[in-house]
PDB file of C-alpha atoms in Angstrom:
ATOM      1  CA  PRO A  85       1.433  33.499 259.013  1.00 46.00           C
ATOM      2  CA  GLN A  86       3.852  30.567 259.247  1.00 51.00           C
ATOM      3  CA  PHE A  87       3.266  29.707 255.587  1.00 58.00           C
ATOM      4  CA  TYR A  88       2.416  33.084 254.076  1.00 59.00           C
ATOM      5  CA  VAL A  89       1.930  33.111 250.313  1.00 65.00           C
ATOM      6  CA  ASP A  90       1.850  36.468 248.529  1.00 69.00           C
ATOM      7  CA  THR A  91      -1.117  35.880 246.246  1.00 69.00           C
ATOM      8  CA  ARG A  92      -0.439  39.150 244.442  1.00 71.00           C
ATOM      9  CA  GLU A  93       2.653  37.525 242.910  1.00 75.00           C
ATOM     10  CA  LEU A  94       0.605  34.492 241.863  1.00 72.00           C
ATOM     11  CA  VAL A  95      -1.874  36.467 239.758  1.00 75.00           C
ATOM     12  CA  ALA A  96       0.236  39.407 238.550  1.00 75.00           C
ATOM     13  CA  PRO A  97      -0.279  41.411 236.394  1.00 80.00           C
ATOM     14  CA  ARG A  98      -4.037  40.863 236.854  1.00 80.00           C
ATOM     15  CA  PRO A  99      -5.699  43.033 239.512  1.00 83.00           C
ATOM     16  CA  LEU A 100      -6.155  41.390 242.889  1.00 87.00           C
ATOM     17  CA  VAL A 101      -8.307  42.499 245.790  1.00 91.00           C
ATOM     18  CA  GLN A 102      -7.369  40.771 249.024  1.00 89.00           C
ATOM     19  CA  MET A 103     -10.056  40.158 251.618  1.00 92.00           C
ATOM     20  CA  ASP A 104      -9.528  38.751 255.099  1.00 91.00           C
ATOM     21  CA  ILE A 105     -11.250  38.735 258.473  1.00 89.00           C
ATOM     22  CA  ASP A 106      -7.893  39.344 260.141  1.00 87.00           C
ATOM     23  CA  PRO A 107      -6.899  43.028 260.029  1.00 90.00           C
ATOM     24  CA  ASP A 108      -3.286  42.085 260.843  1.00 87.00           C
ATOM     25  CA  THR A 109      -2.874  40.769 257.285  1.00 84.00           C
ATOM     26  CA  GLU A 110      -3.635  44.299 256.029  1.00 88.00           C
ATOM     27  CA  PRO A 111      -6.215  43.223 253.444  1.00 91.00           C
ATOM     28  CA  ASP A 112      -7.836  45.591 250.954  1.00 93.00           C
ATOM     29  CA  ILE A 113     -11.202  44.605 252.472  1.00 96.00           C
ATOM     30  CA  CYS A 114     -11.511  43.430 256.060  1.00 95.00           C
ATOM     31  CA  CYS A 115     -14.716  41.422 256.476  1.00 93.00           C
ATOM     32  CA  ASP A 116     -16.242  37.957 256.641  1.00 94.00           C
ATOM     33  CA  ILE A 117     -16.743  36.277 253.269  1.00 95.00           C
ATOM     34  CA  ILE A 118     -20.462  36.073 254.062  1.00 96.00           C
ATOM     35  CA  ASP A 119     -20.494  39.848 253.420  1.00 96.00           C
ATOM     36  CA  ILE A 120     -18.598  39.624 250.105  1.00 95.00           C
ATOM     37  CA  ASN A 121     -21.597  40.757 248.063  1.00 94.00           C
ATOM     38  CA  LYS A 122     -21.551  44.086 249.934  1.00 95.00           C
ATOM     39  CA  HIS A 123     -18.188  44.830 248.303  1.00 96.00           C
ATOM     40  CA  PHE A 124     -18.619  43.469 244.764  1.00 97.00           C
ATOM     41  CA  LYS A 125     -21.360  44.011 242.225  1.00 97.00           C
ATOM     42  CA  PRO A 126     -23.237  41.008 240.829  1.00 98.00           C
ATOM     43  CA  GLU A 127     -21.358  39.219 238.048  1.00 98.00           C
ATOM     44  CA  SER A 128     -18.303  41.465 238.380  1.00 97.00           C
ATOM     45  CA  VAL A 129     -15.553  39.046 239.466  1.00 96.00           C
ATOM     46  CA  GLY A 130     -13.732  36.689 237.091  1.00 95.00           C
ATOM     47  CA  GLY A 131     -11.932  34.541 239.642  1.00 95.00           C
ATOM     48  CA  ILE A 132     -11.844  33.905 243.372  1.00 96.00           C
ATOM     49  CA  ILE A 133      -9.082  32.265 245.398  1.00 93.00           C
ATOM     50  CA  LEU A 134     -10.054  30.923 248.825  1.00 95.00           C
ATOM     51  CA  LEU A 135      -6.950  29.695 250.644  1.00 90.00           C
ATOM     52  CA  HIS A 136      -7.894  28.220 254.009  1.00 91.00           C
ATOM     53  CA  VAL A 137     -11.068  30.280 254.270  1.00 94.00           C
ATOM     54  CA  LEU A 138     -14.098  27.971 254.428  1.00 96.00           C
ATOM     55  CA  GLU A 139     -13.051  26.275 257.648  1.00 96.00           C
ATOM     56  CA  HIS A 140     -13.231  29.659 259.411  1.00 94.00           C
ATOM     57  CA  VAL A 141     -16.699  30.646 258.157  1.00 95.00           C
ATOM     58  CA  THR A 142     -19.303  29.833 260.788  1.00 95.00           C
ATOM     59  CA  ARG A 143     -22.089  29.626 258.168  1.00 96.00           C
ATOM     60  CA  PHE A 144     -19.997  28.147 255.329  1.00 96.00           C
ATOM     61  CA  TRP A 145     -23.084  26.679 253.639  1.00 97.00           C
ATOM     62  CA  GLN A 146     -24.022  30.249 252.592  1.00 97.00           C
ATOM     63  CA  VAL A 147     -20.753  30.751 250.696  1.00 98.00           C
ATOM     64  CA  PRO A 148     -21.758  29.087 247.382  1.00 98.00           C
ATOM     65  CA  GLU A 149     -24.664  31.488 246.895  1.00 97.00           C
ATOM     66  CA  LYS A 150     -22.454  34.497 247.714  1.00 97.00           C
ATOM     67  CA  LEU A 151     -19.766  33.393 245.255  1.00 98.00           C
ATOM     68  CA  TYR A 152     -22.296  32.597 242.538  1.00 98.00           C
ATOM     69  CA  GLU A 153     -23.799  36.078 242.844  1.00 98.00           C
ATOM     70  CA  ILE A 154     -20.552  37.992 242.243  1.00 98.00           C
ATOM     71  CA  LEU A 155     -18.890  35.683 239.687  1.00 98.00           C
ATOM     72  CA  VAL A 156     -19.218  36.330 235.971  1.00 98.00           C
ATOM     73  CA  PRO A 157     -20.630  33.429 233.941  1.00 98.00           C
ATOM     74  CA  GLY A 158     -17.760  30.982 233.479  1.00 98.00           C
ATOM     75  CA  GLY A 159     -15.899  32.524 236.441  1.00 97.00           C
ATOM     76  CA  LEU A 160     -13.582  30.257 238.411  1.00 97.00           C
ATOM     77  CA  VAL A 161     -13.116  29.566 242.103  1.00 97.00           C
ATOM     78  CA  PHE A 162      -9.994  27.907 243.509  1.00 96.00           C
ATOM     79  CA  ILE A 163     -10.497  26.559 247.030  1.00 97.00           C
ATOM     80  CA  GLN A 164      -7.986  24.960 249.349  1.00 95.00           C
ATOM     81  CA  THR A 165      -9.080  23.728 252.758  1.00 96.00           C
ATOM     82  CA  PRO A 166      -7.401  21.541 255.362  1.00 95.00           C
ATOM     83  CA  TRP A 167      -8.546  18.025 256.061  1.00 93.00           C
ATOM     84  CA  ASN A 168      -5.997  16.335 258.308  1.00 90.00           C
ATOM     85  CA  PHE A 169      -4.454  19.491 259.713  1.00 88.00           C
ATOM     86  CA  ARG A 170      -4.104  21.097 263.128  1.00 87.00           C
ATOM     87  CA  PHE A 171      -6.480  23.760 264.406  1.00 88.00           C
ATOM     88  CA  HIS A 172      -5.231  27.148 263.292  1.00 85.00           C
ATOM     89  CA  GLY A 173      -6.055  30.836 263.386  1.00 82.00           C
ATOM     90  CA  PRO A 174      -7.646  33.107 262.986  1.00 84.00           C
ATOM     91  CA  ARG A 175     -10.201  31.448 265.224  1.00 87.00           C
ATOM     92  CA  PRO A 176     -12.807  30.158 264.911  1.00 91.00           C
ATOM     93  CA  ASP A 177     -11.605  27.099 263.025  1.00 93.00           C
ATOM     94  CA  CYS A 178     -14.886  25.217 262.620  1.00 95.00           C
ATOM     95  CA  TRP A 179     -14.966  22.779 259.727  1.00 95.00           C
ATOM     96  CA  ARG A 180     -13.239  20.177 257.606  1.00 96.00           C
ATOM     97  CA  ILE A 181     -14.900  19.453 254.242  1.00 96.00           C
ATOM     98  CA  SER A 182     -14.481  16.139 252.425  1.00 95.00           C
ATOM     99  CA  ASP A 183     -14.925  15.512 248.708  1.00 95.00           C
ATOM    100  CA  ASP A 184     -18.487  14.401 249.430  1.00 96.00           C
ATOM    101  CA  GLY A 185     -19.020  17.603 251.375  1.00 97.00           C
ATOM    102  CA  TYR A 186     -17.810  19.725 248.464  1.00 98.00           C
ATOM    103  CA  HIS A 187     -20.198  17.959 246.102  1.00 98.00           C
ATOM    104  CA  ALA A 188     -23.082  18.591 248.502  1.00 97.00           C
ATOM    105  CA  LEU A 189     -22.064  22.214 249.055  1.00 97.00           C
ATOM    106  CA  PHE A 190     -21.529  23.232 245.425  1.00 98.00           C
ATOM    107  CA  ASN A 191     -24.156  21.010 243.772  1.00 96.00           C
ATOM    108  CA  ARG A 192     -26.057  23.882 242.118  1.00 96.00           C
ATOM    109  CA  GLY A 193     -24.716  26.436 239.683  1.00 97.00           C
ATOM    110  CA  PHE A 194     -21.140  25.154 239.659  1.00 98.00           C
ATOM    111  CA  GLU A 195     -19.234  22.642 237.581  1.00 98.00           C
ATOM    112  CA  PHE A 196     -16.345  20.779 239.196  1.00 98.00           C
ATOM    113  CA  VAL A 197     -13.287  21.401 237.035  1.00 98.00           C
ATOM    114  CA  TYR A 198     -10.834  19.740 239.421  1.00 97.00           C
ATOM    115  CA  MET A 199     -10.852  18.157 242.852  1.00 96.00           C
ATOM    116  CA  GLU A 200      -7.913  16.468 244.450  1.00 94.00           C
ATOM    117  CA  PRO A 201      -7.102  15.520 247.999  1.00 93.00           C
ATOM    118  CA  TYR A 202      -3.460  16.425 248.599  1.00 92.00           C
ATOM    119  CA  ASN A 203      -1.924  13.407 250.281  1.00 92.00           C
ATOM    120  CA  PRO A 204       1.884  13.709 250.406  1.00 89.00           C
ATOM    121  CA  THR A 205       2.299  10.782 252.820  1.00 89.00           C
ATOM    122  CA  ASN A 206       0.080   8.423 250.781  1.00 91.00           C
ATOM    123  CA  GLN A 207      -1.797   7.343 253.905  1.00 87.00           C
ATOM    124  CA  TYR A 208      -5.086   5.810 252.804  1.00 87.00           C
ATOM    125  CA  LEU A 209      -7.944   8.330 253.146  1.00 86.00           C
ATOM    126  CA  HIS A 210      -5.755  10.793 255.099  1.00 89.00           C
ATOM    127  CA  PRO A 211      -5.188  13.803 252.847  1.00 93.00           C
ATOM    128  CA  VAL A 212      -3.696  16.900 254.382  1.00 93.00           C
ATOM    129  CA  LEU A 213      -5.634  19.301 252.126  1.00 94.00           C
ATOM    130  CA  MET A 214      -8.468  19.425 249.648  1.00 96.00           C
ATOM    131  CA  ASN A 215      -7.913  21.368 246.404  1.00 96.00           C
ATOM    132  CA  VAL A 216     -10.992  22.253 244.364  1.00 97.00           C
ATOM    133  CA  ILE A 217     -11.572  24.311 241.227  1.00 97.00           C
ATOM    134  CA  LEU A 218     -15.144  25.251 240.334  1.00 98.00           C
ATOM    135  CA  LYS A 219     -16.627  27.014 237.332  1.00 98.00           C
ATOM    136  CA  LYS A 220     -19.826  29.029 237.483  1.00 98.00           C
ATOM    137  CA  MET A 221     -22.289  27.572 234.997  1.00 97.00           C
TER     138      MET A 221
END
């Protein structure tokens, strides 16, 4: 909430369905991303934006399969996760994923379009965030 970004403005005029586990954000769908396929038909979504999501998913290794199922062929996923960042809500805040971790996690069915550690202080191997764009093959 300290750094709220209105994602609707980022993708307008395209339709956007917001999903969150925190009901206080008043999402269109309130659930864990592990249950995303209960809300979207297979191969029905063109793009997915995950802003600080994966670190809160207790079984994050199941996410690639869930995303692959609902994405259209060629569909894109933008992911941003913290690396060198404080614990934050909503709790739980379980994981930090490195570039090696992303390659291990999304090694089947996805092509890496872009991956960059965001390192504004230029401290060696101390990025604040990881930015990743994937394409469903």
